Amino acid sequence: MIDSTTSPRLTTGILGSGQIGAASAVLAARAGHQVLLWTRSAHKQATIVAELDKLSAFCEEHMGKPTQPAGSVQIVTDLSRVETESDVLLECIIEDMDEKVALLSRLTACVDQDKLVLSATSGLSITEMARRSGLEKVLVGAHFWNPPYLIPIVEVIAGENTPAQKVEQACAWLDVLGKRPVRCPDIPGFIGNRLMHALWREALALVDAGACSPADIDAIVKYTFALRLPALGPMENMDLVGLDLVNRVQTYLLPDLAANAIPADSLRNRLAAGQTGMTVGQGFYDWQVRDAANVIRQRDLTILHLLRMLGELPEKTDL
């Protein structure tokens, strides 16, 4: 088992310096690990350091100082060094099966040395990824949710041939990082993304049908059922309203819900026009007139408030 209170200081290797990679590096360092953060882009080192500093400052301000001496993060471009020196490796590159397999296939020594390797995929098959990369005996899925420095849950996924011991090690490593591992089946999207995309499919279908605007969708979700979700999950809410009522509503409603097997026109048309979202300034909203940074800040402050309300973080009087 991985236990930072009894084991020598671990070295964690993070493969990829994007949102998940940078946040995971900060979390591991706060847990006392030495972190090797691997990137292909040596020229981006200053940008990566700035992001790490920003995340570290945010975590310290809102979640307090680490409870034990913090580790350090070193940015490296030598993959073989990360493989050799790390006790645990977390792959966080682009969400593309071929890209992930190509990188993971290079970690041959991890199999020989029985090291724990995790993939932060949000829904790709761990069974296929492990088989194609040759890491069937060491690879475990670990789906972090954005923002990864705040969301407590990490979905943990075993492939068909993943040893149970590796799943236990993955859960223990996440515990040390302050995360709450939840074991999920190796099915497309695991659990969380299946639920989220079911909602998104219906939202897009309503927009395609002209039933409402994207802003209407967001207003109705944010100011109705989303307000009670932190305290009452969907299964709890069904018990509350009564399963007989749920059954009656679903009898007439389910046949009318979206069942499309391809992405909606309102999504594909925007992609064709290059309107990919916040980073380019246009998606369903015009992000050249909306303050994207403030939206993200408000998201994080809202999550912090909810976590304190749920007892996941200590109260802080200045928020």
PDB file of N, CA, C and O in Angstrom, residues 9-13 34-36 74 76 78-89 109-110 113 115:
ATOM      1  N   ARG A   9       9.655   8.918   1.055  1.00  0.00           N
ATOM      2  CA  ARG A   9       9.037   9.906   0.169  1.00  0.00           C
ATOM      3  C   ARG A   9       8.976   9.361  -1.252  1.00  0.00           C
ATOM      4  O   ARG A   9       9.980   8.979  -1.828  1.00  0.00           O
ATOM      5  N   LEU A  10       7.774   9.353  -1.803  1.00  0.00           N
ATOM      6  CA  LEU A  10       7.579   8.819  -3.145  1.00  0.00           C
ATOM      7  C   LEU A  10       7.985   9.824  -4.203  1.00  0.00           C
ATOM      8  O   LEU A  10       7.922  11.034  -3.987  1.00  0.00           O
ATOM      9  N   THR A  11       8.363   9.297  -5.353  1.00  0.00           N
ATOM     10  CA  THR A  11       8.546  10.128  -6.538  1.00  0.00           C
ATOM     11  C   THR A  11       7.420   9.797  -7.506  1.00  0.00           C
ATOM     12  O   THR A  11       7.233   8.633  -7.877  1.00  0.00           O
ATOM     13  N   THR A  12       6.660  10.807  -7.854  1.00  0.00           N
ATOM     14  CA  THR A  12       5.548  10.641  -8.779  1.00  0.00           C
ATOM     15  C   THR A  12       5.919  11.263 -10.114  1.00  0.00           C
ATOM     16  O   THR A  12       6.345  12.429 -10.171  1.00  0.00           O
ATOM     17  N   GLY A  13       5.755  10.506 -11.183  1.00  0.00           N
ATOM     18  CA  GLY A  13       5.994  11.012 -12.522  1.00  0.00           C
ATOM     19  C   GLY A  13       4.681  11.391 -13.174  1.00  0.00           C
ATOM     20  O   GLY A  13       3.745  10.585 -13.198  1.00  0.00           O
ATOM     21  N   GLN A  34       8.042  13.912  -4.309  1.00  0.00           N
ATOM     22  CA  GLN A  34       8.898  14.542  -5.300  1.00  0.00           C
ATOM     23  C   GLN A  34       8.242  14.273  -6.654  1.00  0.00           C
ATOM     24  O   GLN A  34       7.875  13.138  -6.946  1.00  0.00           O
ATOM     25  N   VAL A  35       8.086  15.299  -7.453  1.00  0.00           N
ATOM     26  CA  VAL A  35       7.338  15.177  -8.703  1.00  0.00           C
ATOM     27  C   VAL A  35       8.244  15.493  -9.884  1.00  0.00           C
ATOM     28  O   VAL A  35       8.936  16.515  -9.906  1.00  0.00           O
ATOM     29  N   LEU A  36       8.216  14.588 -10.859  1.00  0.00           N
ATOM     30  CA  LEU A  36       8.864  14.822 -12.149  1.00  0.00           C
ATOM     31  C   LEU A  36       7.756  15.058 -13.164  1.00  0.00           C
ATOM     32  O   LEU A  36       6.987  14.144 -13.480  1.00  0.00           O
ATOM     33  N   GLN A  74       9.745  19.157 -10.466  1.00  0.00           N
ATOM     34  CA  GLN A  74      10.814  19.417 -11.417  1.00  0.00           C
ATOM     35  C   GLN A  74      10.300  19.121 -12.821  1.00  0.00           C
ATOM     36  O   GLN A  74       9.762  18.037 -13.072  1.00  0.00           O
ATOM     37  N   VAL A  76      10.784  18.157 -16.588  1.00  0.00           N
ATOM     38  CA  VAL A  76      11.794  17.424 -17.347  1.00  0.00           C
ATOM     39  C   VAL A  76      11.254  17.084 -18.733  1.00  0.00           C
ATOM     40  O   VAL A  76      10.040  17.054 -18.957  1.00  0.00           O
ATOM     41  N   ASP A  78      12.994  14.396 -20.405  1.00  0.00           N
ATOM     42  CA  ASP A  78      13.565  13.059 -20.604  1.00  0.00           C
ATOM     43  C   ASP A  78      12.605  12.014 -20.036  1.00  0.00           C
ATOM     44  O   ASP A  78      12.533  11.818 -18.823  1.00  0.00           O
ATOM     45  N   LEU A  79      11.866  11.348 -20.915  1.00  0.00           N
ATOM     46  CA  LEU A  79      10.878  10.364 -20.473  1.00  0.00           C
ATOM     47  C   LEU A  79      11.540   9.192 -19.753  1.00  0.00           C
ATOM     48  O   LEU A  79      10.994   8.669 -18.769  1.00  0.00           O
ATOM     49  N   SER A  80      12.693   8.758 -20.230  1.00  0.00           N
ATOM     50  CA  SER A  80      13.364   7.614 -19.604  1.00  0.00           C
ATOM     51  C   SER A  80      13.728   7.918 -18.152  1.00  0.00           C
ATOM     52  O   SER A  80      13.674   7.032 -17.293  1.00  0.00           O
ATOM     53  N   ARG A  81      14.072   9.158 -17.872  1.00  0.00           N
ATOM     54  CA  ARG A  81      14.378   9.522 -16.492  1.00  0.00           C
ATOM     55  C   ARG A  81      13.129   9.426 -15.609  1.00  0.00           C
ATOM     56  O   ARG A  81      13.178   8.929 -14.488  1.00  0.00           O
ATOM     57  N   VAL A  82      12.012   9.905 -16.128  1.00  0.00           N
ATOM     58  CA  VAL A  82      10.763   9.830 -15.365  1.00  0.00           C
ATOM     59  C   VAL A  82      10.415   8.370 -15.083  1.00  0.00           C
ATOM     60  O   VAL A  82      10.043   8.010 -13.960  1.00  0.00           O
ATOM     61  N   GLU A  83      10.551   7.526 -16.082  1.00  0.00           N
ATOM     62  CA  GLU A  83      10.233   6.111 -15.905  1.00  0.00           C
ATOM     63  C   GLU A  83      11.160   5.468 -14.880  1.00  0.00           C
ATOM     64  O   GLU A  83      10.723   4.689 -14.030  1.00  0.00           O
ATOM     65  N   THR A  84      12.429   5.795 -14.932  1.00  0.00           N
ATOM     66  CA  THR A  84      13.413   5.164 -14.051  1.00  0.00           C
ATOM     67  C   THR A  84      13.256   5.608 -12.601  1.00  0.00           C
ATOM     68  O   THR A  84      13.303   4.795 -11.677  1.00  0.00           O
ATOM     69  N   GLU A  85      13.031   6.904 -12.399  1.00  0.00           N
ATOM     70  CA  GLU A  85      13.066   7.449 -11.043  1.00  0.00           C
ATOM     71  C   GLU A  85      11.710   7.456 -10.336  1.00  0.00           C
ATOM     72  O   GLU A  85      11.657   7.609  -9.113  1.00  0.00           O
ATOM     73  N   SER A  86      10.613   7.303 -11.060  1.00  0.00           N
ATOM     74  CA  SER A  86       9.290   7.432 -10.448  1.00  0.00           C
ATOM     75  C   SER A  86       8.812   6.118  -9.850  1.00  0.00           C
ATOM     76  O   SER A  86       9.037   5.040 -10.404  1.00  0.00           O
ATOM     77  N   ASP A  87       8.124   6.225  -8.719  1.00  0.00           N
ATOM     78  CA  ASP A  87       7.458   5.065  -8.115  1.00  0.00           C
ATOM     79  C   ASP A  87       6.073   4.862  -8.711  1.00  0.00           C
ATOM     80  O   ASP A  87       5.588   3.736  -8.826  1.00  0.00           O
ATOM     81  N   VAL A  88       5.420   5.971  -9.059  1.00  0.00           N
ATOM     82  CA  VAL A  88       4.086   5.969  -9.650  1.00  0.00           C
ATOM     83  C   VAL A  88       4.114   6.913 -10.837  1.00  0.00           C
ATOM     84  O   VAL A  88       4.737   7.989 -10.764  1.00  0.00           O
ATOM     85  N   LEU A  89       3.451   6.539 -11.948  1.00  0.00           N
ATOM     86  CA  LEU A  89       3.384   7.408 -13.122  1.00  0.00           C
ATOM     87  C   LEU A  89       1.926   7.648 -13.489  1.00  0.00           C
ATOM     88  O   LEU A  89       1.115   6.709 -13.483  1.00  0.00           O
ATOM     89  N   ALA A 109       9.898  -0.564 -18.997  1.00  0.00           N
ATOM     90  CA  ALA A 109      10.542  -0.890 -17.723  1.00  0.00           C
ATOM     91  C   ALA A 109       9.532  -0.917 -16.582  1.00  0.00           C
ATOM     92  O   ALA A 109       9.749  -1.603 -15.571  1.00  0.00           O
ATOM     93  N   CYS A 110       8.429  -0.201 -16.728  1.00  0.00           N
ATOM     94  CA  CYS A 110       7.416  -0.190 -15.669  1.00  0.00           C
ATOM     95  C   CYS A 110       6.812  -1.575 -15.464  1.00  0.00           C
ATOM     96  O   CYS A 110       6.459  -1.945 -14.339  1.00  0.00           O
ATOM     97  N   GLN A 113       9.447  -3.772 -13.648  1.00  0.00           N
ATOM     98  CA  GLN A 113       9.628  -3.366 -12.259  1.00  0.00           C
ATOM     99  C   GLN A 113       8.314  -3.299 -11.483  1.00  0.00           C
ATOM    100  O   GLN A 113       8.299  -2.901 -10.327  1.00  0.00           O
ATOM    101  N   LYS A 115       5.740  -1.329 -11.626  1.00  0.00           N
ATOM    102  CA  LYS A 115       5.357  -0.010 -11.142  1.00  0.00           C
ATOM    103  C   LYS A 115       3.893   0.273 -11.477  1.00  0.00           C
ATOM    104  O   LYS A 115       3.355  -0.241 -12.454  1.00  0.00           O
TER     105      LYS A 115
END
